[in-house]
N, CA, C and O atoms as a Maestro MAE file, in Angstrom:
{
 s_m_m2io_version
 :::
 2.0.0
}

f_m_ct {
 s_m_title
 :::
 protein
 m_atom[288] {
  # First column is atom index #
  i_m_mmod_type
  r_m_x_coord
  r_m_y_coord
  r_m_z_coord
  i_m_residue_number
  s_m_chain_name
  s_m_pdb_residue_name
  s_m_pdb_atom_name
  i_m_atomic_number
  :::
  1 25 0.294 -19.670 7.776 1 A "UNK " " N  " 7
  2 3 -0.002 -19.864 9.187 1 A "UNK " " CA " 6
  3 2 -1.150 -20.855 9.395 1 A "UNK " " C  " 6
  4 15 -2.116 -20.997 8.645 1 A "UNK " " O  " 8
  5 25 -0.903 -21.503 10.499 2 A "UNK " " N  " 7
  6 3 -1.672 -22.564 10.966 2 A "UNK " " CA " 6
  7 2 -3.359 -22.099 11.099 2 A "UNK " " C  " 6
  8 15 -4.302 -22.879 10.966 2 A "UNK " " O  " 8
  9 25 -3.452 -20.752 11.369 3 A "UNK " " N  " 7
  10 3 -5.050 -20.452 11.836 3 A "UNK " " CA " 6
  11 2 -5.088 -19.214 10.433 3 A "UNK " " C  " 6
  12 15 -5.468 -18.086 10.750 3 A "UNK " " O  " 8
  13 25 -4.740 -19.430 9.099 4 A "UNK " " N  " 7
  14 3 -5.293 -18.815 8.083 4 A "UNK " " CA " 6
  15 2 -5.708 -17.243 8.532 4 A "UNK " " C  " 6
  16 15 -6.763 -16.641 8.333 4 A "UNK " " O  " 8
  17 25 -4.716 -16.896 9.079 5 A "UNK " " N  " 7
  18 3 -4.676 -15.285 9.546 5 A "UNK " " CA " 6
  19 2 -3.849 -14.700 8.957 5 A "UNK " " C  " 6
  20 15 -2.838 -15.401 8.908 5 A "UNK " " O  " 8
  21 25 -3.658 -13.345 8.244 6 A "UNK " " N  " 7
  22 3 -3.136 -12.596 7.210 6 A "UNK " " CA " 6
  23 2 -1.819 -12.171 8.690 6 A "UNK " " C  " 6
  24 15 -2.178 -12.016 9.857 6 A "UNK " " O  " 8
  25 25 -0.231 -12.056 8.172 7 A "UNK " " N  " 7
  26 3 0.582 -11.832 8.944 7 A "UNK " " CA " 6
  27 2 0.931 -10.562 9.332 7 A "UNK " " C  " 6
  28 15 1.509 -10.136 10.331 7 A "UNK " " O  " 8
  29 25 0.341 -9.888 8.080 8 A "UNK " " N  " 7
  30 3 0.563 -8.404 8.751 8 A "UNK " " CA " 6
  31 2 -0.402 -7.742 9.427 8 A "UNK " " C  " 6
  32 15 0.039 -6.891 10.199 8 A "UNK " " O  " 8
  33 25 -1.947 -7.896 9.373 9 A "UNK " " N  " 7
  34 3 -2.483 -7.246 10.156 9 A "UNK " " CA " 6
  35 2 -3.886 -8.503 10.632 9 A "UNK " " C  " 6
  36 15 -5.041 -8.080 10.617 9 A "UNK " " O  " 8
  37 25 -3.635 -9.873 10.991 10 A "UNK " " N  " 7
  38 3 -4.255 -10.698 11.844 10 A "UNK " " CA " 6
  39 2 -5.479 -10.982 11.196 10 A "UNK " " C  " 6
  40 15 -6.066 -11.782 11.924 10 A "UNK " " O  " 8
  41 25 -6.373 -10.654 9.885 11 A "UNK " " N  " 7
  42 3 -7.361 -10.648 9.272 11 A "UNK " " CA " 6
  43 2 -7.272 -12.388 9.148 11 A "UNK " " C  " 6
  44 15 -6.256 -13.077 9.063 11 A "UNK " " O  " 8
  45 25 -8.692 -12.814 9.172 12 A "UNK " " N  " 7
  46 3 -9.095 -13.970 9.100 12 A "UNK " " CA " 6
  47 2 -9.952 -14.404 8.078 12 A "UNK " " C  " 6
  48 15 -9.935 -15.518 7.555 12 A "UNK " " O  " 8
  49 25 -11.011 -13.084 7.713 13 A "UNK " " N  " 7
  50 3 -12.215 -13.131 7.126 13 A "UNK " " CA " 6
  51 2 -11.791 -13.496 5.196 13 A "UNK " " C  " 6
  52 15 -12.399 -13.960 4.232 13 A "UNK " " O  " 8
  53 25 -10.581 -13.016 5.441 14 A "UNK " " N  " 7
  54 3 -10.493 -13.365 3.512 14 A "UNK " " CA " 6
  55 2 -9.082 -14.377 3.690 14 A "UNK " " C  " 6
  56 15 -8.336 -14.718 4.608 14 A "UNK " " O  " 8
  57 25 -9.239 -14.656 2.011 15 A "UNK " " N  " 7
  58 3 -8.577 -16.128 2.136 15 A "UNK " " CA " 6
  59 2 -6.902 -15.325 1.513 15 A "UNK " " C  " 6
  60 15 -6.745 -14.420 0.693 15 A "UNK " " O  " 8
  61 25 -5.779 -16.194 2.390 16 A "UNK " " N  " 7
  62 3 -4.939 -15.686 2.449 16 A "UNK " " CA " 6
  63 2 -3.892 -16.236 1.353 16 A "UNK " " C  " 6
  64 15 -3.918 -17.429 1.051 16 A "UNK " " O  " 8
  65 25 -2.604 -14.997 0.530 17 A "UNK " " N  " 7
  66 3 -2.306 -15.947 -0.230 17 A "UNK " " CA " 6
  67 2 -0.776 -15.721 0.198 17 A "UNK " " C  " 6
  68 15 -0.572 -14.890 1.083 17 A "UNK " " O  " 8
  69 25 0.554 -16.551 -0.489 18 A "UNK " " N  " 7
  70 3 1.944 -15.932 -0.240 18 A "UNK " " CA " 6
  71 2 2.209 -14.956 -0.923 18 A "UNK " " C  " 6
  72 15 1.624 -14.629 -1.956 18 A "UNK " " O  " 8
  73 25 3.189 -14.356 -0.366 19 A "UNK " " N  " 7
  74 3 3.948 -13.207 -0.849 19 A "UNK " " CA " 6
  75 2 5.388 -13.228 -0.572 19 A "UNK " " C  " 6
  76 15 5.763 -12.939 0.564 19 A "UNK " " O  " 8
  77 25 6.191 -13.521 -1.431 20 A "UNK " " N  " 7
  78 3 7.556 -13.215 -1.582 20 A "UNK " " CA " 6
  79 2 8.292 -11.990 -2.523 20 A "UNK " " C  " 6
  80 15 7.647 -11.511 -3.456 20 A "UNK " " O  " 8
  81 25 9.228 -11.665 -2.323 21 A "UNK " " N  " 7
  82 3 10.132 -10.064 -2.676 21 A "UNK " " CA " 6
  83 2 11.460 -10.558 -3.224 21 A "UNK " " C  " 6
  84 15 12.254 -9.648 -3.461 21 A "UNK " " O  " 8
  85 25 11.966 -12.028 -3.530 22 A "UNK " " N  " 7
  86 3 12.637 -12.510 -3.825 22 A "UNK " " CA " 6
  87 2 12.927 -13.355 -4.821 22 A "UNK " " C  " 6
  88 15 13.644 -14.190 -4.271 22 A "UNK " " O  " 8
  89 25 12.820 -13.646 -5.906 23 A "UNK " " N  " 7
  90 3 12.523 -14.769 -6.784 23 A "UNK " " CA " 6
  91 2 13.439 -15.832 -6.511 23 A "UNK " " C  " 6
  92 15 13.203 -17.040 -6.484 23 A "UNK " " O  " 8
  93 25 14.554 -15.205 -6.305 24 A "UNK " " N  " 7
  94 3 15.915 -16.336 -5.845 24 A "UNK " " CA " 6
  95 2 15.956 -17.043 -4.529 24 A "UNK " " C  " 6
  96 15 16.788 -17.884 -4.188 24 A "UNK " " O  " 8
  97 25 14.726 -16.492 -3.685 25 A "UNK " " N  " 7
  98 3 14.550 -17.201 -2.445 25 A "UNK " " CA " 6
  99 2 12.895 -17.655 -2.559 25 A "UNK " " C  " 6
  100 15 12.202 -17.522 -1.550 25 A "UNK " " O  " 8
  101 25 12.565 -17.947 -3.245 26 A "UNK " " N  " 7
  102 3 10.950 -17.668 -3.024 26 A "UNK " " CA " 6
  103 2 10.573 -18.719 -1.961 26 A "UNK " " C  " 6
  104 15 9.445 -19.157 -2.185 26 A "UNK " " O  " 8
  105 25 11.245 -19.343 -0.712 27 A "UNK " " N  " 7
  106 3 10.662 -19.628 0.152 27 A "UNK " " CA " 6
  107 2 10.411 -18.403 1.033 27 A "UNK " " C  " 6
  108 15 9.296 -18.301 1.544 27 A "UNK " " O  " 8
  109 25 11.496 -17.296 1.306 28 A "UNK " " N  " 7
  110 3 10.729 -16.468 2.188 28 A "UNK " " CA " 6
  111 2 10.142 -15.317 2.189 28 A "UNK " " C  " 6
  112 15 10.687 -14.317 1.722 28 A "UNK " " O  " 8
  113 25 8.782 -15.310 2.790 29 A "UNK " " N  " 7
  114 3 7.845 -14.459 2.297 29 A "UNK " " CA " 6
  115 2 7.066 -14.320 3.382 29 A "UNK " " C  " 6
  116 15 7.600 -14.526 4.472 29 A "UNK " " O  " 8
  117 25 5.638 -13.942 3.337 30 A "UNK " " N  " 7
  118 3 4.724 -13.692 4.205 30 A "UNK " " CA " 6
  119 2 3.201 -14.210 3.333 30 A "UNK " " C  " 6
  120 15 3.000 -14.117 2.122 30 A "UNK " " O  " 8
  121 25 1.983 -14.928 4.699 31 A "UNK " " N  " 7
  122 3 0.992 -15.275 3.776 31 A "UNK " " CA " 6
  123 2 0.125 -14.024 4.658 31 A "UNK " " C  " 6
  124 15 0.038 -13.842 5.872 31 A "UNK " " O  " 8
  125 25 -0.508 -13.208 3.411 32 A "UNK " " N  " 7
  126 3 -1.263 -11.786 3.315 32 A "UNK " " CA " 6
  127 2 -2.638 -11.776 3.283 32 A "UNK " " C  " 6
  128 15 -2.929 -12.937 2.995 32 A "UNK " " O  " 8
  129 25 -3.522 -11.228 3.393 33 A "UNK " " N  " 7
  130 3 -4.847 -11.039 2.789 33 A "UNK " " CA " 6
  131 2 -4.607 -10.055 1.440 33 A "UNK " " C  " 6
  132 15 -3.614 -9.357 1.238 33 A "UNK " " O  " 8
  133 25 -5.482 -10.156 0.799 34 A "UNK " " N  " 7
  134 3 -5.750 -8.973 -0.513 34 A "UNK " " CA " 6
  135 2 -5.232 -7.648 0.290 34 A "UNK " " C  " 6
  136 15 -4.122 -7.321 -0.129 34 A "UNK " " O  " 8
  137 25 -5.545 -7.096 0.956 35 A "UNK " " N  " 7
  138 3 -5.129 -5.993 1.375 35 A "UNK " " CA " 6
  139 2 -3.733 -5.518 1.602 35 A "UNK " " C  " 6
  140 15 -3.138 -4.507 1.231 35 A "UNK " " O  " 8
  141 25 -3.304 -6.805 2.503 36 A "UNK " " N  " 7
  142 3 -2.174 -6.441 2.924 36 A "UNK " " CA " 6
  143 2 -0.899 -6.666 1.352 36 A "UNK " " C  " 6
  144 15 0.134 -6.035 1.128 36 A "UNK " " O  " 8
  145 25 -1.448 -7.630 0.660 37 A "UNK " " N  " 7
  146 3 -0.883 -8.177 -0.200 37 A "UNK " " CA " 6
  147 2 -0.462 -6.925 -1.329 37 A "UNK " " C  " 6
  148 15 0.554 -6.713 -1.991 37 A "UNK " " O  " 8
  149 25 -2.151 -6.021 -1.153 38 A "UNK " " N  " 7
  150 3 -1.787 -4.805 -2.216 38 A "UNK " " CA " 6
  151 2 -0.850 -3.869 -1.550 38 A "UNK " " C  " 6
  152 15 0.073 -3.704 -2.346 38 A "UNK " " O  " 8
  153 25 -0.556 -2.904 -0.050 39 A "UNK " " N  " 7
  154 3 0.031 -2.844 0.628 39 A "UNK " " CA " 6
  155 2 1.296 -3.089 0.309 39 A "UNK " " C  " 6
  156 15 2.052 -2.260 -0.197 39 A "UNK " " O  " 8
  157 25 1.644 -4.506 0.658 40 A "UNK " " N  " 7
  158 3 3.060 -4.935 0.144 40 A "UNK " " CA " 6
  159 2 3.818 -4.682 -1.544 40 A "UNK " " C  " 6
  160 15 5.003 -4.417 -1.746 40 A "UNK " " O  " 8
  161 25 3.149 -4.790 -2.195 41 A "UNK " " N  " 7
  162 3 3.800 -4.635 -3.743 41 A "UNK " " CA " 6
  163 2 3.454 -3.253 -4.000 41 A "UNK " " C  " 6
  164 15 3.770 -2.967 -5.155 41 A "UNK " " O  " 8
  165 25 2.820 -2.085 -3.252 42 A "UNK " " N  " 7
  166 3 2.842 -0.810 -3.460 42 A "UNK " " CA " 6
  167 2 4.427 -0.603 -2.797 42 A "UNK " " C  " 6
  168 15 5.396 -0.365 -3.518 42 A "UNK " " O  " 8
  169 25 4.502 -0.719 -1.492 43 A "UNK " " N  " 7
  170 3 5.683 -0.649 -0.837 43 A "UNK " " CA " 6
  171 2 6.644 -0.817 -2.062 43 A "UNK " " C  " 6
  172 15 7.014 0.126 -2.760 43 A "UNK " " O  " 8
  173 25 6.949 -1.922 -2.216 44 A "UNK " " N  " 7
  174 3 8.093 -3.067 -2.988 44 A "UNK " " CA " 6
  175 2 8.332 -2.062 -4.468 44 A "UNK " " C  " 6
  176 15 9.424 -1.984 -5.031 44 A "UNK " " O  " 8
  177 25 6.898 -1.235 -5.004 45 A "UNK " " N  " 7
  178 3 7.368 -0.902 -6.444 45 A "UNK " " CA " 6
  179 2 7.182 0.900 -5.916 45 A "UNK " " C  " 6
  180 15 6.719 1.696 -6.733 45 A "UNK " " O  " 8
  181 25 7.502 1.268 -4.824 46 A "UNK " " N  " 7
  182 3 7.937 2.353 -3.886 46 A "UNK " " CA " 6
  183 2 6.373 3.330 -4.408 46 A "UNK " " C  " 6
  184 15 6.548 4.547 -4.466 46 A "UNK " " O  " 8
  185 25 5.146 2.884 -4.711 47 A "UNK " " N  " 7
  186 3 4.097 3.614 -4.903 47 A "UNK " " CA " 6
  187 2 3.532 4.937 -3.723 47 A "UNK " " C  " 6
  188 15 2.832 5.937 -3.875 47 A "UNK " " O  " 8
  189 25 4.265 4.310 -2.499 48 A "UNK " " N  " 7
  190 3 3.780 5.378 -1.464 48 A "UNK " " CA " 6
  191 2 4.496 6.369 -1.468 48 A "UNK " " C  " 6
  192 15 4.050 7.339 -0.856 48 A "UNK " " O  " 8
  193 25 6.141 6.542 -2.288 49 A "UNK " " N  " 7
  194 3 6.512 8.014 -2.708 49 A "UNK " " CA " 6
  195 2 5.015 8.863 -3.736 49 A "UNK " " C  " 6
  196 15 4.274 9.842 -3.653 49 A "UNK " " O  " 8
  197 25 5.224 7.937 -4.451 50 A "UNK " " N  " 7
  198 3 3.817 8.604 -5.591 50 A "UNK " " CA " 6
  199 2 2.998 9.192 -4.718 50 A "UNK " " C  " 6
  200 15 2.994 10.397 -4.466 50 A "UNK " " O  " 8
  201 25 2.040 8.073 -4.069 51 A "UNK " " N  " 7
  202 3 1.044 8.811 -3.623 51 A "UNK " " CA " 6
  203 2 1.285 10.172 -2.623 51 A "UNK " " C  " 6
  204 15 0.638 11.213 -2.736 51 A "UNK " " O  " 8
  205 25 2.417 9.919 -1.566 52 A "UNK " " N  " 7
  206 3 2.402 11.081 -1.046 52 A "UNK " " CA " 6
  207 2 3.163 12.572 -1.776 52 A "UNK " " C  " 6
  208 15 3.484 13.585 -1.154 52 A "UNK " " O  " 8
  209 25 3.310 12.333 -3.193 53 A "UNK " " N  " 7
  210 3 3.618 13.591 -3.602 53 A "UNK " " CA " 6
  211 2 2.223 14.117 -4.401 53 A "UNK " " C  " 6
  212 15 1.854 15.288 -4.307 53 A "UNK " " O  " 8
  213 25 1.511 13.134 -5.181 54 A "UNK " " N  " 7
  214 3 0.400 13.523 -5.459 54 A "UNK " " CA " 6
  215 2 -0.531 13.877 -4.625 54 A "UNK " " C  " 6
  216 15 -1.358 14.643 -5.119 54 A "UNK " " O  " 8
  217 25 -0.697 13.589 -3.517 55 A "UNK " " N  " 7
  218 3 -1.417 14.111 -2.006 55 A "UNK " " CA " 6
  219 2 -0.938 15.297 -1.641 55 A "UNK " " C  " 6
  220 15 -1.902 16.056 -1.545 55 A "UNK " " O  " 8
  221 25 -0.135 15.743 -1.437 56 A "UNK " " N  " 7
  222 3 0.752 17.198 -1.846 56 A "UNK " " CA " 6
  223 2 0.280 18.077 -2.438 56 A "UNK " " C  " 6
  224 15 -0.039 19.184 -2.002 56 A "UNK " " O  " 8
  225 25 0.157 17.529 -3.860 57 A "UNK " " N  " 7
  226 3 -0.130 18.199 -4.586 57 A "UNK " " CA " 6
  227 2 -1.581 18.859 -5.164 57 A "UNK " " C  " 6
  228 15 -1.921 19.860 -5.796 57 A "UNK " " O  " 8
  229 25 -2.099 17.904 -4.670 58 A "UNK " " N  " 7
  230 3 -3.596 18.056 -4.945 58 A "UNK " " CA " 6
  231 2 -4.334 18.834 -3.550 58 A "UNK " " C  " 6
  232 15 -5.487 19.258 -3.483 58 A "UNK " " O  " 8
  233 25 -3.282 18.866 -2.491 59 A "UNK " " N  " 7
  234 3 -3.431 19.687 -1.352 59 A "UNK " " CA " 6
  235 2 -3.019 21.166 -1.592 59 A "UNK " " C  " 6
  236 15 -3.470 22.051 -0.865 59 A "UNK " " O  " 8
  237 25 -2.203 21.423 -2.564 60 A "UNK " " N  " 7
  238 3 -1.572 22.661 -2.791 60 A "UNK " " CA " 6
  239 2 -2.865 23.432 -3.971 60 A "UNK " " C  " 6
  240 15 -3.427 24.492 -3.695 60 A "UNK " " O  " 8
  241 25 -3.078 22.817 -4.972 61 A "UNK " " N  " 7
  242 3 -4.018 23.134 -5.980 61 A "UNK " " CA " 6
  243 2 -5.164 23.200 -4.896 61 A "UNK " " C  " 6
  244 15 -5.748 24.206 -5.300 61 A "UNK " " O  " 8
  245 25 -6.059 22.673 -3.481 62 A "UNK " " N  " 7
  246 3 -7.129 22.830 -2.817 62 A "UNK " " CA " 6
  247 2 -7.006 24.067 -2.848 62 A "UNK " " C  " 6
  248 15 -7.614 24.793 -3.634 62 A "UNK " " O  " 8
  249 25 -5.828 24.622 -1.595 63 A "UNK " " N  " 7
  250 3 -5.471 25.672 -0.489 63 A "UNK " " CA " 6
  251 2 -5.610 26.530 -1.489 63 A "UNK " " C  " 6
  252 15 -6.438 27.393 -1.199 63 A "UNK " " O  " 8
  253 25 -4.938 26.718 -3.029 64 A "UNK " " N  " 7
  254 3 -4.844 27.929 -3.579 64 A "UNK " " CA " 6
  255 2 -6.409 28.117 -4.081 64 A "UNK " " C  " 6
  256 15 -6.737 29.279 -4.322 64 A "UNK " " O  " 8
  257 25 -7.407 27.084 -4.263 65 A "UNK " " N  " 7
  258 3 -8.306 27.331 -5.122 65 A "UNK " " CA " 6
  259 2 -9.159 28.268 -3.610 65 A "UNK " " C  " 6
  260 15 -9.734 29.340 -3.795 65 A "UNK " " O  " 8
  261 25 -9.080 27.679 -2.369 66 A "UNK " " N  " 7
  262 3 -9.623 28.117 -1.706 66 A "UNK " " CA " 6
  263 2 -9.583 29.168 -1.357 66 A "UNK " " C  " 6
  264 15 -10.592 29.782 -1.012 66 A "UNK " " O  " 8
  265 25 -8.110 29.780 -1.351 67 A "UNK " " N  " 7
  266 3 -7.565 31.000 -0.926 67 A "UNK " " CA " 6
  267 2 -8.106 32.223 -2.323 67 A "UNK " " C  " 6
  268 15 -8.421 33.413 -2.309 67 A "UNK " " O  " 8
  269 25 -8.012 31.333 -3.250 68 A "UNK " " N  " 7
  270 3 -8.713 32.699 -4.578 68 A "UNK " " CA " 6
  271 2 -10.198 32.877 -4.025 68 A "UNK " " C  " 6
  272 15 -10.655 34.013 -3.899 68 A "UNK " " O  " 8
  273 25 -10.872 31.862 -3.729 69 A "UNK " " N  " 7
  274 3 -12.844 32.283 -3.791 69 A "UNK " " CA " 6
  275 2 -12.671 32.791 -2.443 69 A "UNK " " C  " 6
  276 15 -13.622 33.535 -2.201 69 A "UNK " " O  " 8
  277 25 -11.991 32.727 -1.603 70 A "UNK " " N  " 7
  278 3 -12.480 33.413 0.178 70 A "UNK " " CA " 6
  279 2 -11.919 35.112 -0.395 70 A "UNK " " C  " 6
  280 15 -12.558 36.089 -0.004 70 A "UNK " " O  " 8
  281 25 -10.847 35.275 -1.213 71 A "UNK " " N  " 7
  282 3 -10.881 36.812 -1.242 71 A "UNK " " CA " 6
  283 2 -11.877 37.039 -2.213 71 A "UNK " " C  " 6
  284 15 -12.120 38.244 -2.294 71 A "UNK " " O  " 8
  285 25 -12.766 36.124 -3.233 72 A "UNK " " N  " 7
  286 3 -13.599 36.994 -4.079 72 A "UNK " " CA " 6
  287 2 -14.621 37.790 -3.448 72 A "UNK " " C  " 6
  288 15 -15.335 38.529 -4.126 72 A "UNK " " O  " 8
  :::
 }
 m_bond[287] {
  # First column is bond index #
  i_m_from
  i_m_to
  i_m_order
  :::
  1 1 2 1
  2 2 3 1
  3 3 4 2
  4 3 5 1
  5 5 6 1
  6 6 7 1
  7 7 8 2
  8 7 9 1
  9 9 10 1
  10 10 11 1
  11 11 12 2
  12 11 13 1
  13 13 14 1
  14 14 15 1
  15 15 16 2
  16 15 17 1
  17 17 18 1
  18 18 19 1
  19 19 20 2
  20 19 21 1
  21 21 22 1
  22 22 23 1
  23 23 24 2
  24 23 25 1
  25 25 26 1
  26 26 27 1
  27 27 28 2
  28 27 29 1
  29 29 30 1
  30 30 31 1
  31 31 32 2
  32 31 33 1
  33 33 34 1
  34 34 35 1
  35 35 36 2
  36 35 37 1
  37 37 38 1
  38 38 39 1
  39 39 40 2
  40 39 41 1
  41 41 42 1
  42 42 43 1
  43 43 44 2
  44 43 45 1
  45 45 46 1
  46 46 47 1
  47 47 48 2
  48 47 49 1
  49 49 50 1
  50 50 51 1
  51 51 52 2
  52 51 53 1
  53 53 54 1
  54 54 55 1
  55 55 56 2
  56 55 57 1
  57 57 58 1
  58 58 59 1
  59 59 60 2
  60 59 61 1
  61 61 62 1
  62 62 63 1
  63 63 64 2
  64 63 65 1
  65 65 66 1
  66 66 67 1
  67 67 68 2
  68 67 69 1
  69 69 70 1
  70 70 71 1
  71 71 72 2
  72 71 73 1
  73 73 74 1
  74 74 75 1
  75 75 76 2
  76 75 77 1
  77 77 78 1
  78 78 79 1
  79 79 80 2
  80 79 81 1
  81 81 82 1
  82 82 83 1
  83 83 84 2
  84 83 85 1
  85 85 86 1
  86 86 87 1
  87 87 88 2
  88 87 89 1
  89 89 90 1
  90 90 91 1
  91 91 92 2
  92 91 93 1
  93 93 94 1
  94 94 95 1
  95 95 96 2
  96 95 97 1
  97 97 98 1
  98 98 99 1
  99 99 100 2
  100 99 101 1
  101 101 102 1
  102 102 103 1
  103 103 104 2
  104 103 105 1
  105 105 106 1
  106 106 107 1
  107 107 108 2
  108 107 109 1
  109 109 110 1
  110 110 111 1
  111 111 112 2
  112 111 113 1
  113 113 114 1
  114 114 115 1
  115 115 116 2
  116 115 117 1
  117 117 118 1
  118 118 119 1
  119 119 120 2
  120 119 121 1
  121 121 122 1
  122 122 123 1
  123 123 124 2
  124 123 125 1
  125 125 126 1
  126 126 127 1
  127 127 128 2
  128 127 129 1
  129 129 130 1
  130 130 131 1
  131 131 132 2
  132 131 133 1
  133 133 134 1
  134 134 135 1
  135 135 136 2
  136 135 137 1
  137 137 138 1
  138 138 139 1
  139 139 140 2
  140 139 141 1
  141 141 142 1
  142 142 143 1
  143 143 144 2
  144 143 145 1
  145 145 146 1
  146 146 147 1
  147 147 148 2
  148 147 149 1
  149 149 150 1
  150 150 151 1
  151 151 152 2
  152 151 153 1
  153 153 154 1
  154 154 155 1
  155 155 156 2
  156 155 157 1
  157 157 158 1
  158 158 159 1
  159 159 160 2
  160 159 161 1
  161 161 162 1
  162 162 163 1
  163 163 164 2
  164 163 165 1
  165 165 166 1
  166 166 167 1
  167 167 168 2
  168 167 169 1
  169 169 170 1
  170 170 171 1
  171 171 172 2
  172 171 173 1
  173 173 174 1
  174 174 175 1
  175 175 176 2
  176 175 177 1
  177 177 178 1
  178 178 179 1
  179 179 180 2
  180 179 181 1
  181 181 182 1
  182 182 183 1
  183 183 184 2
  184 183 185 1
  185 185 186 1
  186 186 187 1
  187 187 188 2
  188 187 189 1
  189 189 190 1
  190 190 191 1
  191 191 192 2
  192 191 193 1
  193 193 194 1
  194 194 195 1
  195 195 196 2
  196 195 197 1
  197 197 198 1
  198 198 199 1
  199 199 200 2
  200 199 201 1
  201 201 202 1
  202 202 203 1
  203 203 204 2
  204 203 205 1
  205 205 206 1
  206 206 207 1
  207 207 208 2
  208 207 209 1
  209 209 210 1
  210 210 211 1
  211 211 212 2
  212 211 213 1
  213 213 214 1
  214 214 215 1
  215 215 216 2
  216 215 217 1
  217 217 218 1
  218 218 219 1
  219 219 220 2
  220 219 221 1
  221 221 222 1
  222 222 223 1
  223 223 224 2
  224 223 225 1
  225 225 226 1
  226 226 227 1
  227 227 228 2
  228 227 229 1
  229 229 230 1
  230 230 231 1
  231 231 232 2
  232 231 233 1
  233 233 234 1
  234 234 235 1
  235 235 236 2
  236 235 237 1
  237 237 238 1
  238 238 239 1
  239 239 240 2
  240 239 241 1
  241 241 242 1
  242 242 243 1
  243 243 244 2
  244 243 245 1
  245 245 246 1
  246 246 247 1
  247 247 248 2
  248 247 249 1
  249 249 250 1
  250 250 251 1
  251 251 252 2
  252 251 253 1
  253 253 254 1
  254 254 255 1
  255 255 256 2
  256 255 257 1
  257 257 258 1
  258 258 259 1
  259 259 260 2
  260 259 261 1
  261 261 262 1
  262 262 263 1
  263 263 264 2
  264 263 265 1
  265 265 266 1
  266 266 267 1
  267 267 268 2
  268 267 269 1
  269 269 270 1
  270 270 271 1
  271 271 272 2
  272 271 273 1
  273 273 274 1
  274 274 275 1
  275 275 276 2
  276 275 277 1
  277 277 278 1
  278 278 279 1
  279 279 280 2
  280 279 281 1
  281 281 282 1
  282 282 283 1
  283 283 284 2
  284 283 285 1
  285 285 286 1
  286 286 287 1
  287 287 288 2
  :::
 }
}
């Protein structure tokens, strides 16, 4: 983009790079900041299943640890 603004969320302050999901097209893509860029290849290598089962899970191991010390 003409005014060096990240496409997915309008950031200006860091320097922006491309991102394509295609090797066989690698013209189309999006230009990202670091953020959005990490964002995108979490998406792409499906990391946000991960995280939200490990978030789950580490929510389930809280509740029980909590639920043992409130009856001690």
């Amino acid at each position: 983009p003409e005014d060096g603004a990240c496409e997915m969320c309008g950031n200006t302050k860091w320097r922006i790079s491309y991102h394509h999901w295609d090797d066989l097209r690698p013209s189309v893509g999006l230009w990202l900041c670091p953020h959005c860029h990490d964002i995108a290849e979490a998406v792409e290598n499906r990391l946000e299943i991960k995280y939200l089962e490990l978030k789950k899970e580490v929510e389930t191991i809280e509740d029980m640890f909590c639920q043992t010390h409130a009856l001690a």
